[in-house]
Amino acid sequence: MGIEEKAANLGIVTTTLETVVNWGRTNAMWPLTFGLACCAIEMMSAQASNYDLSRFGMEINRPSPRQADLMIVSGRVSRKMAPVLRRLYDQMSDPKWVIAMGDCASCGGVFNNYAIVQGVDEVVPVDVYVAGCPPRPEALIDGIMRLHEKVMKEKISGTSHNADRTTIRVEQEQQDGGLIQVT
Amino acid sequence: MDNATVLNRLRDTFGAVVSAPDERHGDLKVCIEASRLPEVGRWLRDEADLQYTLLENLCGVDYLGRLPRFEVVYHLFSFQNAHRLCLKVGVPEEHPVVPSVTSVWPTANWHERETYDMFGIVFEGHPSLERILMPEEWAGHPLRKDVPLGYEEVAFTFNEDRIYAHKPFAKE
């Protein structure tokens, strides 16, 4: 009833600017092309035809950080690699998001030693943690969907999109292999 | 060429510089005085009937609690005789210095840098003895036995609040 119905008949949809912008951002995320370890194999698998990440508007990876807005840290980060990772993150243009894929990127995983950064959140601010060693492509896709949900809730304001940053952890449930969300 | 021949040749030429020969597992291992090492190496490389032209491996070992504490191990190979020889050099903790063998086998360059990086053993005469694996600003030498094994306490649900309170999370 009312003006919305009539406007829709004319081919006009009313919505908020925030929704449109966030919708655009979620459906055209460009991940940065880089893999650090075995998780990258699963990431490649998620992007290949079997799992087909392009269903969610992510068919293109960008080798240049200037053109990418999503960093998927797929693997363990050595202490020597950490400054490189941070530089790549700094070179990405705002707004930008980070997914820590797998146990190593999330918390160091099995590599509790001098050579590996104990969680990539020491180097870059992480939006979504995906558990698994390595996580299956479904888990990565689930993590990306959670990120999309988060981006849809973002407010457009003068401050950085990370001002009231909340992180999401995607954890793999042992019993049925399903996914639960812990915030 | 067998182990006994090589050992006799070494002893005839260098005498007491060569000590503690060992033939466990088939390969000959001898201890060498650190100060004479490049000389022995060059002789082994250039002697017509020995020709240990390949330095297969060079590494450090930390025998914590033993004297001398460190040991640098050189694995040599002679293509001519298809024979392996292992040299060991004891390195004391208070003065961990060994002469470099980069002038004898150029391949020792990176191996010595790695041994320096991991154990803090200084190779005198090395063209540029810098860290090769760890970041430049890293303090200490991680493969020494007195370096703690785990880097950080593992976080479980019962202790994660305490651990995360001190964890250096990255800022935007």
Short mmCIF file of C-alpha atoms in Angstrom, two decimals:
data_model
loop_
_atom_site.label_atom_id
_atom_site.label_comp_id
_atom_site.label_asym_id
_atom_site.label_seq_id
_atom_site.Cartn_x
_atom_site.Cartn_y
_atom_site.Cartn_z
CA MET A 1 0.00 0.00 0.00
CA GLY A 2 1.00 3.54 -0.39
CA ILE A 3 3.80 5.19 -2.22
CA GLU A 4 6.27 2.33 -2.09
CA GLU A 5 3.97 0.05 -4.05
CA LYS A 6 3.35 2.69 -6.65
CA ALA A 7 7.02 3.54 -6.87
CA ALA A 8 7.87 -0.12 -7.36
CA ASN A 9 5.41 -0.27 -10.22
CA LEU A 10 7.34 2.56 -11.80
CA GLY A 11 10.59 0.63 -11.36
CA ILE A 12 11.75 2.65 -8.36
CA VAL A 13 12.88 1.05 -5.09
CA THR A 14 13.38 3.06 -1.95
CA THR A 15 16.09 2.06 0.51
CA THR A 16 18.84 3.61 2.56
CA LEU A 17 22.18 4.66 1.21
CA GLU A 18 23.89 2.49 3.81
CA THR A 19 22.14 -0.62 2.57
CA VAL A 20 23.03 0.06 -1.03
CA VAL A 21 26.67 0.77 -0.29
CA ASN A 22 27.06 -2.23 1.97
CA TRP A 23 25.24 -4.43 -0.53
CA GLY A 24 27.65 -3.28 -3.21
CA ARG A 25 30.62 -3.96 -0.99
CA THR A 26 29.53 -7.46 -0.01
CA ASN A 27 28.80 -8.53 -3.55
CA ALA A 28 32.02 -7.33 -5.09
CA MET A 29 34.74 -8.18 -2.61
CA TRP A 30 38.12 -8.56 -4.20
CA PRO A 31 40.44 -10.76 -2.19
CA LEU A 32 44.15 -10.18 -2.32
CA THR A 33 45.96 -12.94 -4.19
CA PHE A 34 48.39 -14.59 -1.87
CA GLY A 35 48.70 -17.88 -0.07
CA LEU A 36 51.02 -18.60 2.80
CA ALA A 37 50.71 -22.33 3.44
CA CYS A 38 48.47 -25.37 3.09
CA CYS A 39 45.34 -23.31 3.87
CA ALA A 40 45.92 -21.59 0.54
CA ILE A 41 45.21 -24.91 -1.19
CA GLU A 42 41.80 -24.99 0.44
CA MET A 43 41.31 -21.35 -0.47
CA MET A 44 42.12 -22.11 -4.10
CA SER A 45 39.77 -25.03 -3.90
CA ALA A 46 37.02 -22.76 -2.59
CA GLN A 47 37.55 -20.49 -5.55
CA ALA A 48 37.67 -23.29 -8.11
CA SER A 49 34.69 -24.81 -9.86
CA ASN A 50 33.66 -27.36 -7.22
CA TYR A 51 32.89 -24.78 -4.54
CA ASP A 52 32.71 -21.76 -6.83
CA LEU A 53 33.17 -18.75 -4.60
CA SER A 54 32.06 -16.53 -7.49
CA ARG A 55 28.48 -17.36 -6.51
CA PHE A 56 29.00 -14.78 -3.80
CA GLY A 57 30.49 -12.11 -6.00
CA MET A 58 34.11 -13.02 -5.33
CA GLU A 59 35.28 -14.47 -8.58
CA ILE A 60 38.24 -12.17 -8.96
CA ASN A 61 41.43 -12.09 -6.94
CA ARG A 62 43.64 -9.09 -7.18
CA PRO A 63 47.42 -9.40 -7.12
CA SER A 64 47.75 -5.72 -6.27
CA PRO A 65 46.83 -4.60 -2.74
CA ARG A 66 45.67 -1.28 -4.19
CA GLN A 67 42.78 -3.04 -5.87
CA ALA A 68 41.88 -5.52 -3.14
CA ASP A 69 39.65 -5.01 -0.13
CA LEU A 70 39.74 -8.44 1.52
CA MET A 71 42.84 -10.10 2.91
CA ILE A 72 42.54 -13.84 3.51
CA VAL A 73 45.53 -14.80 5.65
CA SER A 74 45.73 -18.44 4.58
CA GLY A 75 48.43 -20.05 6.63
CA ARG A 76 51.07 -19.52 9.27
CA VAL A 77 52.88 -16.20 9.25
CA SER A 78 56.56 -16.33 10.13
CA ARG A 79 58.08 -13.47 12.09
CA LYS A 80 60.07 -12.50 9.04
CA MET A 81 56.92 -12.43 6.91
CA ALA A 82 54.92 -10.35 9.41
CA PRO A 83 56.24 -6.92 8.31
CA VAL A 84 55.51 -7.84 4.70
CA LEU A 85 51.95 -8.82 5.60
CA ARG A 86 51.46 -5.58 7.49
CA ARG A 87 52.77 -3.56 4.57
CA LEU A 88 50.34 -5.30 2.21
CA TYR A 89 47.53 -4.51 4.62
CA ASP A 90 48.58 -0.87 4.84
CA GLN A 91 48.67 -0.64 1.05
CA MET A 92 45.09 -1.86 0.68
CA SER A 93 42.60 0.96 0.30
CA ASP A 94 39.86 1.49 2.84
CA PRO A 95 37.41 -0.10 3.50
CA LYS A 96 39.26 -3.35 4.00
CA TRP A 97 38.69 -6.56 5.89
CA VAL A 98 40.82 -9.44 7.10
CA ILE A 99 39.95 -13.11 7.47
CA ALA A 100 42.33 -15.25 9.53
CA MET A 101 41.95 -18.60 7.82
CA GLY A 102 42.90 -21.68 9.79
CA ASP A 103 44.40 -22.32 13.20
CA CYS A 104 47.87 -20.99 12.39
CA ALA A 105 46.66 -17.61 11.25
CA SER A 106 44.19 -17.45 14.14
CA CYS A 107 46.43 -18.42 17.05
CA GLY A 108 49.68 -19.97 15.84
CA GLY A 109 48.20 -23.45 15.62
CA VAL A 110 50.66 -26.24 16.24
CA PHE A 111 53.60 -23.88 15.70
CA ASN A 112 54.01 -22.58 19.22
CA ASN A 113 57.61 -21.51 18.67
CA TYR A 114 60.01 -18.69 18.00
CA ALA A 115 59.53 -18.56 14.27
CA ILE A 116 55.77 -18.14 13.87
CA VAL A 117 53.53 -15.21 14.80
CA GLN A 118 51.09 -16.44 17.44
CA GLY A 119 47.95 -15.28 15.71
CA VAL A 120 47.92 -12.82 12.85
CA ASP A 121 45.85 -10.45 15.00
CA GLU A 122 49.18 -9.33 16.42
CA VAL A 123 49.97 -7.89 12.98
CA VAL A 124 46.69 -6.87 11.36
CA PRO A 125 43.20 -6.36 12.83
CA VAL A 126 41.13 -9.48 12.08
CA ASP A 127 37.41 -9.46 11.31
CA VAL A 128 36.65 -13.17 11.04
CA TYR A 129 38.52 -16.18 12.40
CA VAL A 130 37.95 -19.49 10.64
CA ALA A 131 38.99 -22.54 12.64
CA GLY A 132 40.33 -25.75 11.12
CA CYS A 133 43.63 -27.26 10.14
CA PRO A 134 43.09 -26.54 7.35
CA PRO A 135 39.44 -25.48 7.22
CA ARG A 136 37.39 -27.06 4.47
CA PRO A 137 36.29 -24.77 1.64
CA GLU A 138 32.78 -24.78 3.14
CA ALA A 139 34.22 -23.35 6.37
CA LEU A 140 36.02 -20.60 4.49
CA ILE A 141 32.88 -19.79 2.52
CA ASP A 142 30.95 -19.71 5.79
CA GLY A 143 33.53 -17.31 7.20
CA ILE A 144 33.14 -15.11 4.14
CA MET A 145 29.35 -15.18 4.50
CA ARG A 146 29.74 -14.11 8.14
CA LEU A 147 31.93 -11.27 6.97
CA HIS A 148 29.25 -10.27 4.48
CA GLU A 149 26.70 -10.21 7.29
CA LYS A 150 29.03 -8.02 9.27
CA VAL A 151 29.61 -5.66 6.38
CA MET A 152 25.86 -5.34 5.86
CA LYS A 153 25.56 -4.06 9.42
CA GLU A 154 28.23 -1.42 9.02
CA LYS A 155 27.32 2.23 9.45
CA ILE A 156 28.42 4.92 7.08
CA SER A 157 29.97 7.66 9.14
CA GLY A 158 33.00 9.86 9.23
CA THR A 159 34.93 7.38 11.35
CA SER A 160 36.73 4.34 10.14
CA HIS A 161 34.60 1.27 9.59
CA ASN A 162 36.64 -0.42 12.27
CA ALA A 163 35.76 2.03 14.99
CA ASP A 164 33.46 -0.35 16.81
CA ARG A 165 35.00 -3.47 15.48
CA THR A 166 33.61 -6.78 16.62
CA THR A 167 35.21 -10.03 15.69
CA ILE A 168 33.52 -13.21 14.70
CA ARG A 169 34.85 -16.65 15.30
CA VAL A 170 33.68 -19.50 13.15
CA GLU A 171 34.29 -22.72 14.99
CA GLN A 172 33.93 -26.17 13.72
CA GLU A 173 31.69 -28.33 15.84
CA GLN A 174 33.15 -31.73 16.49
CA GLN A 175 29.99 -33.87 16.52
CA ASP A 176 28.25 -33.21 13.24
CA GLY A 177 30.75 -31.11 11.35
CA GLY A 178 28.31 -28.22 11.31
CA LEU A 179 29.32 -24.69 12.07
CA ILE A 180 28.45 -22.64 15.10
CA GLN A 181 29.08 -19.00 15.71
CA VAL A 182 30.72 -17.68 18.84
CA THR A 183 31.08 -13.97 19.29
CA MET B 1 89.60 -45.54 -0.29
CA ASP B 2 88.53 -46.75 3.15
CA ASN B 3 88.22 -45.10 6.52
CA ALA B 4 91.49 -46.45 7.89
CA THR B 5 93.51 -45.08 4.97
CA VAL B 6 92.00 -41.64 5.30
CA LEU B 7 92.57 -41.62 9.04
CA ASN B 8 96.21 -42.67 8.62
CA ARG B 9 96.80 -40.00 5.99
CA LEU B 10 95.29 -37.37 8.32
CA ARG B 11 97.38 -38.55 11.28
CA ASP B 12 100.58 -38.69 9.28
CA THR B 13 100.13 -35.11 8.15
CA PHE B 14 98.53 -33.40 11.12
CA GLY B 15 99.32 -35.66 14.09
CA ALA B 16 97.60 -34.54 17.28
CA VAL B 17 95.39 -32.02 15.50
CA VAL B 18 93.19 -35.00 14.63
CA SER B 19 91.62 -36.78 17.58
CA ALA B 20 88.77 -39.05 18.69
CA PRO B 21 88.18 -41.01 15.46
CA ASP B 22 84.86 -42.80 15.35
CA GLU B 23 83.45 -45.21 12.79
CA ARG B 24 79.97 -45.78 14.11
CA HIS B 25 77.42 -46.37 11.33
CA GLY B 26 80.19 -46.80 8.79
CA ASP B 27 81.34 -43.23 8.20
CA LEU B 28 84.56 -41.84 9.62
CA LYS B 29 84.24 -38.94 12.04
CA VAL B 30 87.21 -37.09 13.49
CA CYS B 31 87.61 -34.13 15.81
CA ILE B 32 89.82 -31.30 14.59
CA GLU B 33 91.44 -28.45 16.50
CA ALA B 34 89.51 -25.31 15.61
CA SER B 35 92.57 -23.18 14.83
CA ARG B 36 93.86 -25.65 12.21
CA LEU B 37 90.50 -26.27 10.53
CA PRO B 38 90.93 -24.23 7.28
CA GLU B 39 94.37 -25.74 6.81
CA VAL B 40 93.04 -29.29 7.25
CA GLY B 41 90.11 -28.50 4.96
CA ARG B 42 92.30 -27.15 2.21
CA TRP B 43 94.60 -30.16 2.45
CA LEU B 44 91.66 -32.56 2.26
CA ARG B 45 90.28 -30.72 -0.73
CA ASP B 46 93.54 -30.43 -2.69
CA GLU B 47 95.36 -33.70 -1.91
CA ALA B 48 95.40 -35.68 -5.14
CA ASP B 49 94.28 -39.01 -3.68
CA LEU B 50 91.60 -37.54 -1.35
CA GLN B 51 89.85 -34.67 -3.18
CA TYR B 52 87.07 -33.85 -0.72
CA THR B 53 85.79 -31.18 -3.07
CA LEU B 54 82.22 -31.05 -1.79
CA LEU B 55 81.14 -29.68 1.56
CA GLU B 56 77.81 -31.46 1.85
CA ASN B 57 76.69 -29.92 5.07
CA LEU B 58 77.81 -27.66 7.86
CA CYS B 59 75.82 -27.33 11.05
CA GLY B 60 76.03 -26.55 14.73
CA VAL B 61 75.10 -28.75 17.66
CA ASP B 62 74.38 -27.62 21.19
CA TYR B 63 75.43 -30.18 23.83
CA LEU B 64 74.16 -28.22 26.80
CA GLY B 65 75.92 -29.34 29.98
CA ARG B 66 78.94 -30.78 28.20
CA LEU B 67 82.32 -29.18 27.68
CA PRO B 68 82.89 -27.76 25.17
CA ARG B 69 79.25 -26.87 24.84
CA PHE B 70 78.95 -26.44 21.06
CA GLU B 71 80.19 -28.42 18.13
CA VAL B 72 80.36 -27.47 14.48
CA VAL B 73 80.06 -30.44 12.15
CA TYR B 74 81.35 -30.58 8.56
CA HIS B 75 80.29 -33.36 6.21
CA LEU B 76 82.64 -33.77 3.29
CA PHE B 77 82.31 -35.87 0.18
CA SER B 78 84.91 -36.97 -2.31
CA PHE B 79 83.53 -37.61 -5.79
CA GLN B 80 86.76 -39.23 -6.84
CA ASN B 81 86.66 -41.89 -4.11
CA ALA B 82 82.89 -41.85 -3.42
CA HIS B 83 83.84 -41.47 0.22
CA ARG B 84 82.40 -39.43 3.06
CA LEU B 85 84.26 -37.82 5.94
CA CYS B 86 82.90 -35.97 8.91
CA LEU B 87 84.90 -33.30 10.75
CA LYS B 88 83.88 -32.01 14.16
CA VAL B 89 85.12 -28.93 15.94
CA GLY B 90 84.40 -28.30 19.59
CA VAL B 91 83.41 -24.72 20.43
CA PRO B 92 83.48 -23.39 23.99
CA GLU B 93 80.52 -21.33 25.18
CA GLU B 94 82.54 -18.40 26.53
CA HIS B 95 84.42 -17.88 23.26
CA PRO B 96 82.33 -19.35 20.42
CA VAL B 97 84.65 -18.58 17.52
CA VAL B 98 85.61 -20.90 14.66
CA PRO B 99 87.65 -19.96 11.58
CA SER B 100 85.52 -19.76 8.46
CA VAL B 101 85.99 -22.28 5.66
CA THR B 102 84.36 -20.12 2.99
CA SER B 103 87.77 -19.72 1.37
CA VAL B 104 88.00 -23.51 1.03
CA TRP B 105 84.41 -24.38 0.11
CA PRO B 106 82.34 -21.33 -1.00
CA THR B 107 79.15 -23.23 -0.18
CA ALA B 108 79.99 -22.77 3.49
CA ASN B 109 78.91 -19.14 3.23
CA TRP B 110 75.19 -19.57 3.88
CA HIS B 111 75.69 -22.59 6.13
CA GLU B 112 77.92 -20.57 8.41
CA ARG B 113 75.44 -17.72 8.44
CA GLU B 114 72.70 -20.13 9.45
CA THR B 115 74.85 -21.65 12.17
CA TYR B 116 75.63 -18.18 13.43
CA ASP B 117 71.94 -17.27 13.32
CA MET B 118 70.78 -20.34 15.19
CA PHE B 119 73.63 -20.92 17.66
CA GLY B 120 75.56 -17.67 17.88
CA ILE B 121 78.80 -19.28 16.77
CA VAL B 122 81.03 -16.66 15.13
CA PHE B 123 82.94 -17.67 12.01
CA GLU B 124 86.10 -15.66 11.80
CA GLY B 125 86.96 -14.55 8.28
CA HIS B 126 83.44 -14.92 6.90
CA PRO B 127 82.79 -12.25 4.22
CA SER B 128 79.47 -11.07 5.71
CA LEU B 129 78.32 -12.84 8.83
CA GLU B 130 74.69 -11.76 9.19
CA ARG B 131 71.49 -13.50 10.18
CA ILE B 132 70.02 -15.50 7.33
CA LEU B 133 66.72 -16.88 8.66
CA MET B 134 65.59 -14.84 11.64
CA PRO B 135 64.68 -11.15 11.38
CA GLU B 136 67.57 -8.73 11.86
CA GLU B 137 66.27 -7.37 15.14
CA TRP B 138 65.77 -10.79 16.71
CA ALA B 139 67.53 -11.13 20.06
CA GLY B 140 69.23 -14.40 20.90
CA HIS B 141 69.85 -17.60 19.00
CA PRO B 142 66.77 -19.82 18.88
CA LEU B 143 68.31 -23.28 18.47
CA ARG B 144 70.34 -23.02 21.67
CA LYS B 145 69.02 -25.54 24.15
CA ASP B 146 68.49 -22.92 26.88
CA VAL B 147 66.03 -20.97 24.72
CA PRO B 148 62.48 -21.81 25.85
CA LEU B 149 60.68 -24.23 23.53
CA GLY B 150 57.15 -22.82 23.48
CA TYR B 151 56.81 -19.22 22.51
CA GLU B 152 53.56 -18.42 24.25
CA GLU B 153 51.25 -20.06 26.76
CA VAL B 154 48.42 -21.90 25.01
CA ALA B 155 45.06 -20.22 25.53
CA PHE B 156 42.15 -22.36 26.76
CA THR B 157 38.77 -21.15 27.96
CA PHE B 158 39.93 -21.16 31.59
CA ASN B 159 42.97 -18.95 31.03
CA GLU B 160 42.32 -17.00 27.82
CA ASP B 161 41.25 -13.82 29.64
CA ARG B 162 44.57 -13.66 31.45
CA ILE B 163 46.59 -14.38 28.30
CA TYR B 164 44.66 -12.06 26.00
CA ALA B 165 45.04 -9.20 28.49
CA HIS B 166 48.75 -9.14 27.61
CA LYS B 167 48.60 -10.17 23.95
CA PRO B 168 49.78 -7.38 21.62
CA PHE B 169 46.74 -7.08 19.35
CA ALA B 170 47.28 -5.06 16.18
CA LYS B 171 45.71 -1.68 15.74
CA GLU B 172 44.05 -0.39 12.61
#
